[in-house]
Amino acid sequence: MRASFSFPRVHWRPRDWALTALAFVVVCVVGLTAGRGLAAFGGDVLRLRLGGDAEATRVVVDLDGAVEGSVVETGRDGRVVIALRGARARSPLEGEGRGLVRRWRVASEAGGSRVELTLAAGARVERRFLLPPGDGVEHHRYVVDLAADGRTAATPAAEPRPAARREKPLVVIDAGHGGRDPGSLSASHRESELALAAALDLKAELERTGRYRVMLTRDRDVYVPLQRRVEIARRAGADLFISLHLDSSGDPATRGASVYTLSEQGAGRAVREFTGRDDWTRELDLPGRDPGVDRILLDITQRSTQNQSARFARGLLGEIEGAGHPMLRRSHRDAGLAVLLAPDVPAVLLEMGFITNPDDARALDSQSGRRRLMRAVVRGIDAFFLDAEPVRYASSGNAAGRP
């Protein structure tokens, strides 16, 4: 005989239902708030700025999210290192210092990034704090204040200087699209035409300085395959590759320039493509005796090239913004674009503006507007080569004399 069970019937009053509903709402709100708090923690490192003098120097790290900081090295050995948990450095950032800072660098590490400050004089961390967006600033700022302490900073080991250049740097300019590939279109403009006009203007401005050799991947309305553009630069021994394009958007109000450098995924793709060739060691002048050693040398070359590209991109964006040219809010971007895949040639892709924005298109269709922008690009190229370092670490014979 099957036993039967029944639960006692519970009679809830309206007040009981109301309290239960209220508790459910409170739990949901708390969970949602906690989830938002977690999602808001962390963000990309946008830039690092310095201000002050040899007595007090302020370091400001601009971020697009909140982070937590801790001091790893206090400055006693000539360096201050701050760990920023949750901060993502998409590519290494570095530059010359100011005041108490001789040089600075921001690099990724597990769970965040490190801000490394090489001191020009003895200093200590006086205070540090995180400023949220406000007072007209749309991003977070992690601030580190350094104060001189009267000690002499430890002198870093001298870095070897590159060999003197034998000839002028070679800049390869790539006008995007062309021929059967017009690129982005607007009612009265084709991207391929405006990119070619800008490339010709940039070539003329560079040659006017007398400091560069210049080559174009195309000088007329023809289609050049993407891989061929990279080969042109590599076979010519280019010191810098810059590809000119215009962006597009469904919103005609969107405007501004941006610069792309190679992403980590793109760097991995570049290495895979090169090591898949039978003669890849010869292409990079590698010894070819030990595949493991050659792969390490290729990785070193690729990493050096990425760092050089990122350094050029930062300087280029600064010059373009300084010329009053409109910029996208996040103007330094990365992607695995085919024209950026050369492992031994620093390369950027410059989106000069939006062809779908009437003001951007009008400026780039004007010779005066293009020249103003291209002169800013020339200043960025000048700054890049002024502080250039050797790139082809994988090469056994071509590194000397290269920037």
Tab-separated table of C-alpha atoms in Angstrom:
chain	number	residue	atom	x	y	z
A	1	MET	CA	0.000	0.000	0.000
A	2	ARG	CA	1.576	3.370	-1.078
A	3	ALA	CA	2.000	5.875	1.725
A	4	SER	CA	0.742	9.352	1.065
A	5	PHE	CA	2.229	12.548	2.438
A	6	SER	CA	0.905	16.043	2.474
A	7	PHE	CA	2.515	19.322	3.496
A	8	PRO	CA	0.747	21.487	6.005
A	9	ARG	CA	-1.036	24.366	4.417
A	10	VAL	CA	0.428	27.742	5.281
A	11	HIS	CA	-1.847	30.731	5.217
A	12	TRP	CA	0.159	33.895	4.367
A	13	ARG	CA	-1.282	37.223	5.221
A	14	PRO	CA	-0.837	40.244	2.887
A	15	ARG	CA	1.821	41.591	5.231
A	16	ASP	CA	3.881	38.364	4.812
A	17	TRP	CA	3.729	38.606	1.020
A	18	ALA	CA	4.784	42.258	1.138
A	19	LEU	CA	7.811	41.544	3.354
A	20	THR	CA	8.909	38.652	1.132
A	21	ALA	CA	8.649	40.791	-1.998
A	22	LEU	CA	10.641	43.575	-0.313
A	23	ALA	CA	13.407	41.139	0.695
A	24	PHE	CA	13.586	39.824	-2.880
A	25	VAL	CA	13.957	43.347	-4.260
A	26	VAL	CA	16.714	44.180	-1.746
A	27	VAL	CA	18.674	41.021	-2.687
A	28	CYS	CA	18.400	41.841	-6.393
A	29	VAL	CA	19.537	45.451	-5.888
A	30	VAL	CA	22.512	44.404	-3.774
A	31	GLY	CA	23.543	41.778	-6.321
A	32	LEU	CA	23.210	44.209	-9.210
A	33	THR	CA	25.193	46.900	-7.381
A	34	ALA	CA	27.949	44.449	-6.517
A	35	GLY	CA	28.082	43.246	-10.100
A	36	ARG	CA	28.378	46.782	-11.368
A	37	GLY	CA	31.108	47.526	-8.877
A	38	LEU	CA	33.093	44.522	-10.031
A	39	ALA	CA	32.573	45.373	-13.677
A	40	ALA	CA	33.707	48.944	-13.126
A	41	PHE	CA	36.971	47.897	-11.477
A	42	GLY	CA	39.986	47.986	-13.795
A	43	GLY	CA	40.562	49.635	-17.139
A	44	ASP	CA	43.041	50.475	-19.858
A	45	VAL	CA	46.022	52.740	-19.262
A	46	LEU	CA	45.444	55.705	-21.572
A	47	ARG	CA	48.650	57.694	-21.002
A	48	LEU	CA	51.148	58.880	-18.403
A	49	ARG	CA	51.831	62.564	-17.726
A	50	LEU	CA	54.512	64.353	-15.694
A	51	GLY	CA	54.684	67.772	-14.103
A	52	GLY	CA	56.842	69.609	-11.603
A	53	ASP	CA	60.549	70.148	-11.038
A	54	ALA	CA	63.619	68.755	-9.256
A	55	GLU	CA	62.013	69.367	-5.839
A	56	ALA	CA	58.562	67.880	-6.403
A	57	THR	CA	57.258	65.916	-9.376
A	58	ARG	CA	53.719	64.698	-9.978
A	59	VAL	CA	53.095	61.538	-12.045
A	60	VAL	CA	49.558	61.107	-13.400
A	61	VAL	CA	48.404	57.852	-14.988
A	62	ASP	CA	45.192	58.365	-16.990
A	63	LEU	CA	42.877	55.330	-16.945
A	64	ASP	CA	39.430	54.511	-18.266
A	65	GLY	CA	38.494	52.671	-15.055
A	66	ALA	CA	39.238	52.459	-11.334
A	67	VAL	CA	42.353	50.588	-10.113
A	68	GLU	CA	44.167	49.778	-6.873
A	69	GLY	CA	47.830	50.758	-6.441
A	70	SER	CA	50.647	49.546	-4.207
A	71	VAL	CA	54.311	50.557	-3.891
A	72	VAL	CA	56.733	47.814	-4.971
A	73	GLU	CA	59.992	49.827	-4.936
A	74	THR	CA	60.234	53.006	-2.859
A	75	GLY	CA	63.065	54.813	-4.679
A	76	ARG	CA	65.884	53.753	-2.373
A	77	ASP	CA	67.737	52.081	-5.264
A	78	GLY	CA	67.036	54.791	-7.808
A	79	ARG	CA	63.666	53.430	-8.931
A	80	VAL	CA	60.056	53.820	-7.893
A	81	VAL	CA	57.744	51.014	-8.980
A	82	ILE	CA	53.979	51.139	-8.480
A	83	ALA	CA	51.795	48.088	-9.152
A	84	LEU	CA	48.327	48.982	-10.486
A	85	ARG	CA	45.954	46.062	-9.983
A	86	GLY	CA	43.332	45.885	-12.709
A	87	ALA	CA	45.085	48.325	-15.049
A	88	ARG	CA	45.633	46.952	-18.550
A	89	ALA	CA	48.529	48.284	-20.633
A	90	ARG	CA	47.611	47.157	-24.152
A	91	SER	CA	51.202	47.819	-25.255
A	92	PRO	CA	54.282	48.977	-23.339
A	93	LEU	CA	54.372	52.751	-22.787
A	94	GLU	CA	57.627	54.571	-22.104
A	95	GLY	CA	59.278	57.936	-22.467
A	96	GLU	CA	61.655	60.590	-21.215
A	97	GLY	CA	61.033	61.950	-17.732
A	98	ARG	CA	60.838	65.339	-16.097
A	99	GLY	CA	61.909	66.790	-12.775
A	100	LEU	CA	62.780	63.932	-10.412
A	101	VAL	CA	62.056	61.293	-13.081
A	102	ARG	CA	64.700	60.472	-15.691
A	103	ARG	CA	62.664	57.886	-17.621
A	104	TRP	CA	59.343	56.115	-17.153
A	105	ARG	CA	57.710	52.927	-18.382
A	106	VAL	CA	54.308	51.241	-17.991
A	107	ALA	CA	54.279	47.492	-18.672
A	108	SER	CA	51.773	44.671	-18.219
A	109	GLU	CA	52.088	42.057	-15.510
A	110	ALA	CA	49.796	39.363	-14.146
A	111	GLY	CA	46.615	40.987	-12.868
A	112	GLY	CA	47.507	44.526	-13.911
A	113	SER	CA	50.418	46.794	-14.810
A	114	ARG	CA	53.602	48.254	-13.320
A	115	VAL	CA	54.595	51.908	-13.449
A	116	GLU	CA	58.413	51.984	-13.408
A	117	LEU	CA	60.092	55.345	-12.719
A	118	THR	CA	63.873	55.696	-13.067
A	119	LEU	CA	64.848	58.594	-10.823
A	120	ALA	CA	67.089	61.490	-11.810
A	121	ALA	CA	67.723	62.361	-8.142
A	122	GLY	CA	66.979	60.905	-4.744
A	123	ALA	CA	63.231	60.964	-4.100
A	124	ARG	CA	60.487	59.354	-2.070
A	125	VAL	CA	56.785	58.743	-2.645
A	126	GLU	CA	55.111	61.504	-0.678
A	127	ARG	CA	51.525	60.528	-1.453
A	128	ARG	CA	49.420	58.713	-4.009
A	129	PHE	CA	45.686	58.627	-4.658
A	130	LEU	CA	43.016	57.830	-7.239
A	131	LEU	CA	40.871	60.628	-8.648
A	132	PRO	CA	37.496	59.644	-10.152
A	133	PRO	CA	36.094	61.393	-13.232
A	134	GLY	CA	34.944	64.934	-12.521
A	135	ASP	CA	35.562	68.638	-13.070
A	136	GLY	CA	35.348	68.181	-16.824
A	137	VAL	CA	37.705	65.141	-16.873
A	138	GLU	CA	36.010	61.980	-18.178
A	139	HIS	CA	38.556	59.396	-16.975
A	140	HIS	CA	40.161	58.204	-13.739
A	141	ARG	CA	43.606	59.482	-12.701
A	142	TYR	CA	46.071	57.645	-10.473
A	143	VAL	CA	48.367	60.297	-9.015
A	144	VAL	CA	51.824	59.745	-7.500
A	145	ASP	CA	53.589	62.714	-5.888
A	146	LEU	CA	57.369	62.453	-5.539
A	147	ALA	CA	59.422	64.676	-3.233
A	148	ALA	CA	63.207	65.168	-3.291
A	149	ASP	CA	64.949	63.698	-0.239
A	150	GLY	CA	68.482	65.067	-0.771
A	151	ARG	CA	70.041	61.738	-1.728
A	152	THR	CA	71.932	61.139	-4.971
A	153	ALA	CA	70.045	58.791	-7.240
A	154	ALA	CA	71.652	55.504	-8.181
A	155	THR	CA	73.159	55.808	-11.635
A	156	PRO	CA	71.690	53.235	-14.041
A	157	ALA	CA	74.028	51.233	-16.221
A	158	ALA	CA	74.834	53.071	-19.422
A	159	GLU	CA	73.051	51.691	-22.476
A	160	PRO	CA	75.097	51.126	-25.631
A	161	ARG	CA	74.483	53.745	-28.268
A	162	PRO	CA	73.479	52.550	-31.731
A	163	ALA	CA	76.031	52.792	-34.518
A	164	ALA	CA	75.959	55.945	-36.601
A	165	ARG	CA	73.527	55.871	-39.495
A	166	ARG	CA	75.042	55.331	-42.928
A	167	GLU	CA	72.129	56.762	-44.909
A	168	LYS	CA	68.875	58.638	-44.490
A	169	PRO	CA	65.939	56.682	-43.005
A	170	LEU	CA	63.556	55.135	-45.508
A	171	VAL	CA	59.868	55.876	-44.886
A	172	VAL	CA	57.349	53.804	-46.855
A	173	ILE	CA	53.931	55.439	-47.263
A	174	ASP	CA	50.981	53.215	-48.067
A	175	ALA	CA	47.881	54.851	-49.560
A	176	GLY	CA	45.041	52.539	-48.528
A	177	HIS	CA	42.823	50.701	-51.031
A	178	GLY	CA	42.946	51.690	-54.738
A	179	GLY	CA	41.816	50.382	-58.124
A	180	ARG	CA	39.016	47.840	-57.786
A	181	ASP	CA	38.963	48.494	-54.017
A	182	PRO	CA	37.688	52.062	-53.440
A	183	GLY	CA	37.482	51.635	-49.658
A	184	SER	CA	34.842	53.567	-47.741
A	185	LEU	CA	32.511	55.837	-49.691
A	186	SER	CA	30.474	58.951	-49.049
A	187	ALA	CA	28.137	60.872	-51.315
A	188	SER	CA	31.042	62.646	-53.038
A	189	HIS	CA	34.276	60.992	-51.882
A	190	ARG	CA	36.182	57.723	-52.232
A	191	GLU	CA	38.598	56.684	-49.515
A	192	SER	CA	41.163	55.438	-52.047
A	193	GLU	CA	41.352	58.888	-53.730
A	194	LEU	CA	41.711	60.900	-50.514
A	195	ALA	CA	44.279	58.435	-49.132
A	196	LEU	CA	46.391	58.729	-52.290
A	197	ALA	CA	46.216	62.534	-52.231
A	198	ALA	CA	47.373	62.519	-48.598
A	199	ALA	CA	50.191	60.060	-49.375
A	200	LEU	CA	51.491	62.288	-52.169
A	201	ASP	CA	51.341	65.331	-49.877
A	202	LEU	CA	53.182	63.458	-47.106
A	203	LYS	CA	55.863	62.326	-49.544
A	204	ALA	CA	56.381	65.921	-50.696
A	205	GLU	CA	56.571	67.221	-47.113
A	206	LEU	CA	59.088	64.546	-46.071
A	207	GLU	CA	61.291	65.116	-49.120
A	208	ARG	CA	61.208	68.860	-48.496
A	209	THR	CA	63.012	68.302	-45.183
A	210	GLY	CA	65.925	66.582	-46.930
A	211	ARG	CA	66.141	64.111	-44.034
A	212	TYR	CA	64.420	61.073	-45.519
A	213	ARG	CA	64.190	58.710	-48.421
A	214	VAL	CA	60.535	58.099	-49.300
A	215	MET	CA	58.758	55.285	-51.154
A	216	LEU	CA	55.066	54.828	-51.992
A	217	THR	CA	53.333	51.455	-52.248
A	218	ARG	CA	51.205	53.029	-54.996
A	219	ASP	CA	51.318	56.411	-56.740
A	220	ARG	CA	48.181	56.035	-58.843
A	221	ASP	CA	44.712	54.475	-58.662
A	222	VAL	CA	45.713	50.796	-58.747
A	223	TYR	CA	45.027	47.865	-56.433
A	224	VAL	CA	47.993	46.504	-54.472
A	225	PRO	CA	47.373	43.321	-52.420
A	226	LEU	CA	47.865	43.756	-48.689
A	227	GLN	CA	50.691	41.245	-48.428
A	228	ARG	CA	52.443	42.924	-51.347
A	229	ARG	CA	52.400	46.252	-49.470
A	230	VAL	CA	54.234	44.636	-46.550
A	231	GLU	CA	56.725	42.976	-48.924
A	232	ILE	CA	57.485	46.317	-50.609
A	233	ALA	CA	58.472	47.795	-47.248
A	234	ARG	CA	60.505	44.777	-46.106
A	235	ARG	CA	62.372	44.247	-49.370
A	236	ALA	CA	63.287	47.931	-49.514
A	237	GLY	CA	64.635	47.781	-45.941
A	238	ALA	CA	62.116	50.328	-44.656
A	239	ASP	CA	62.798	52.031	-41.350
A	240	LEU	CA	59.146	53.037	-40.905
A	241	PHE	CA	55.843	52.102	-42.565
A	242	ILE	CA	52.735	54.279	-42.362
A	243	SER	CA	49.430	53.329	-43.974
A	244	LEU	CA	46.897	56.131	-44.602
A	245	HIS	CA	43.140	55.502	-44.436
A	246	LEU	CA	39.801	57.121	-43.642
A	247	ASP	CA	37.262	55.639	-41.248
A	248	SER	CA	33.501	55.389	-41.697
A	249	SER	CA	30.501	55.299	-39.389
A	250	GLY	CA	26.748	55.016	-39.575
A	251	ASP	CA	26.599	58.185	-37.484
A	252	PRO	CA	27.662	61.180	-39.615
A	253	ALA	CA	28.483	63.128	-36.431
A	254	THR	CA	31.356	60.771	-35.579
A	255	ARG	CA	34.696	62.288	-36.503
A	256	GLY	CA	38.382	62.349	-35.572
A	257	ALA	CA	41.704	60.639	-36.234
A	258	SER	CA	43.062	57.462	-34.651
A	259	VAL	CA	46.198	55.346	-34.986
A	260	TYR	CA	46.395	51.539	-35.019
A	261	THR	CA	49.387	49.442	-34.007
A	262	LEU	CA	49.710	45.672	-34.064
A	263	SER	CA	47.807	43.772	-31.367
A	264	GLU	CA	49.221	40.840	-29.391
A	265	GLN	CA	47.055	38.477	-31.431
A	266	GLY	CA	48.370	40.048	-34.623
A	267	ALA	CA	51.956	39.650	-33.416
A	268	GLY	CA	51.341	35.957	-32.835
A	269	ARG	CA	49.854	35.667	-36.310
A	270	ALA	CA	52.905	37.403	-37.821
A	271	VAL	CA	55.283	34.962	-36.127
A	272	ARG	CA	53.211	31.965	-37.227
A	273	GLU	CA	53.138	33.183	-40.826
A	274	PHE	CA	56.899	33.723	-40.939
A	275	THR	CA	57.870	30.465	-39.290
A	276	GLY	CA	55.573	28.650	-41.723
A	277	ARG	CA	57.851	29.597	-44.623
A	278	ASP	CA	60.763	27.407	-45.656
A	279	ASP	CA	63.209	30.318	-45.932
A	280	TRP	CA	62.103	32.428	-42.953
A	281	THR	CA	65.544	32.342	-41.300
A	282	ARG	CA	67.125	33.796	-44.439
A	283	GLU	CA	64.455	36.481	-44.724
A	284	LEU	CA	65.423	37.803	-41.292
A	285	ASP	CA	69.167	37.132	-41.644
A	286	LEU	CA	69.047	34.559	-38.837
A	287	PRO	CA	71.892	32.064	-38.320
A	288	GLY	CA	69.674	29.116	-39.290
A	289	ARG	CA	71.674	26.649	-37.179
A	290	ASP	CA	69.278	26.085	-34.283
A	291	PRO	CA	65.485	26.435	-34.821
A	292	GLY	CA	64.929	27.153	-31.116
A	293	VAL	CA	67.474	29.976	-31.051
A	294	ASP	CA	66.140	31.402	-34.311
A	295	ARG	CA	62.596	31.425	-32.909
A	296	ILE	CA	63.792	33.289	-29.807
A	297	LEU	CA	65.571	35.853	-32.002
A	298	LEU	CA	62.417	36.266	-34.077
A	299	ASP	CA	60.353	36.858	-30.922
A	300	ILE	CA	62.857	39.475	-29.734
A	301	THR	CA	62.707	41.212	-33.106
A	302	GLN	CA	58.894	41.158	-33.106
A	303	ARG	CA	58.713	42.571	-29.577
A	304	SER	CA	61.202	45.330	-30.387
A	305	THR	CA	59.216	46.250	-33.502
A	306	GLN	CA	55.974	46.427	-31.496
A	307	ASN	CA	57.598	48.708	-28.943
A	308	GLN	CA	58.966	50.974	-31.669
A	309	SER	CA	55.568	51.115	-33.380
A	310	ALA	CA	53.819	52.007	-30.126
A	311	ARG	CA	56.387	54.722	-29.399
A	312	PHE	CA	55.878	56.229	-32.855
A	313	ALA	CA	52.078	56.040	-32.486
A	314	ARG	CA	52.138	57.963	-29.203
A	315	GLY	CA	54.341	60.720	-30.598
A	316	LEU	CA	52.291	60.886	-33.793
A	317	LEU	CA	49.020	61.263	-31.900
A	318	GLY	CA	50.522	64.025	-29.780
A	319	GLU	CA	51.592	65.994	-32.852
A	320	ILE	CA	48.244	65.539	-34.613
A	321	GLU	CA	46.304	66.619	-31.536
A	322	GLY	CA	48.681	69.548	-31.030
A	323	ALA	CA	47.916	70.723	-34.576
A	324	GLY	CA	44.246	71.074	-33.630
A	325	HIS	CA	43.090	68.083	-35.696
A	326	PRO	CA	39.980	66.383	-34.231
A	327	MET	CA	40.690	63.070	-32.472
A	328	LEU	CA	38.623	60.074	-31.441
A	329	ARG	CA	38.278	59.710	-27.661
A	330	ARG	CA	40.292	56.460	-27.679
A	331	SER	CA	42.711	57.412	-30.403
A	332	HIS	CA	45.429	54.735	-29.923
A	333	ARG	CA	44.029	51.352	-30.918
A	334	ASP	CA	45.411	47.931	-31.779
A	335	ALA	CA	44.362	45.273	-34.263
A	336	GLY	CA	45.779	42.418	-36.307
A	337	LEU	CA	45.678	44.363	-39.574
A	338	ALA	CA	47.554	42.733	-42.469
A	339	VAL	CA	49.614	45.837	-43.318
A	340	LEU	CA	51.060	45.862	-39.775
A	341	LEU	CA	52.378	42.283	-39.782
A	342	ALA	CA	56.040	42.822	-40.754
A	343	PRO	CA	58.048	41.575	-37.741
A	344	ASP	CA	61.023	43.843	-38.451
A	345	VAL	CA	59.522	47.164	-39.662
A	346	PRO	CA	57.822	49.573	-37.218
A	347	ALA	CA	54.376	50.251	-38.662
A	348	VAL	CA	51.180	52.173	-37.935
A	349	LEU	CA	47.872	52.658	-39.704
A	350	LEU	CA	46.576	56.239	-39.497
A	351	GLU	CA	42.826	56.763	-39.825
A	352	MET	CA	42.933	60.448	-40.784
A	353	GLY	CA	39.255	61.053	-40.048
A	354	PHE	CA	35.786	59.869	-41.047
A	355	ILE	CA	34.798	60.019	-44.682
A	356	THR	CA	31.177	59.883	-43.502
A	357	ASN	CA	31.614	63.122	-41.529
A	358	PRO	CA	31.181	66.206	-43.738
A	359	ASP	CA	33.773	68.273	-41.839
A	360	ASP	CA	36.442	65.546	-41.867
A	361	ALA	CA	35.838	64.761	-45.540
A	362	ARG	CA	35.925	68.449	-46.498
A	363	ALA	CA	39.213	69.007	-44.654
A	364	LEU	CA	40.883	65.981	-46.259
A	365	ASP	CA	39.579	66.926	-49.684
A	366	SER	CA	41.289	70.295	-49.274
A	367	GLN	CA	45.000	70.534	-50.043
A	368	SER	CA	45.500	73.025	-47.226
A	369	GLY	CA	43.710	70.729	-44.773
A	370	ARG	CA	45.719	67.697	-45.877
A	371	ARG	CA	49.019	69.595	-45.717
A	372	ARG	CA	48.280	70.813	-42.200
A	373	LEU	CA	47.699	67.219	-41.095
A	374	MET	CA	50.674	65.826	-43.027
A	375	ARG	CA	53.022	68.425	-41.514
A	376	ALA	CA	51.953	67.169	-38.090
A	377	VAL	CA	52.744	63.633	-39.280
A	378	VAL	CA	56.206	64.804	-40.380
A	379	ARG	CA	56.817	66.235	-36.910
A	380	GLY	CA	55.840	62.876	-35.429
A	381	ILE	CA	58.273	61.109	-37.777
A	382	ASP	CA	61.031	63.580	-36.849
A	383	ALA	CA	60.500	62.883	-33.145
A	384	PHE	CA	60.548	59.118	-33.766
A	385	PHE	CA	63.911	59.149	-35.527
A	386	LEU	CA	65.398	61.696	-33.146
A	387	ASP	CA	65.345	59.077	-30.375
A	388	ALA	CA	65.553	55.964	-32.537
A	389	GLU	CA	66.974	52.623	-31.412
A	390	PRO	CA	68.057	49.550	-33.399
A	391	VAL	CA	65.146	47.352	-34.456
A	392	ARG	CA	66.553	44.323	-36.232
A	393	TYR	CA	67.917	42.426	-33.271
A	394	ALA	CA	67.431	39.215	-35.245
A	395	SER	CA	69.782	40.358	-37.964
A	396	SER	CA	73.397	39.280	-38.003
A	397	GLY	CA	74.540	41.980	-40.417
A	398	ASN	CA	71.862	44.591	-41.069
A	399	ALA	CA	71.367	46.113	-37.639
A	400	ALA	CA	74.220	48.590	-37.817
A	401	GLY	CA	73.161	51.839	-39.304
A	402	ARG	CA	69.448	51.198	-38.832
A	403	PRO	CA	67.359	53.424	-36.583
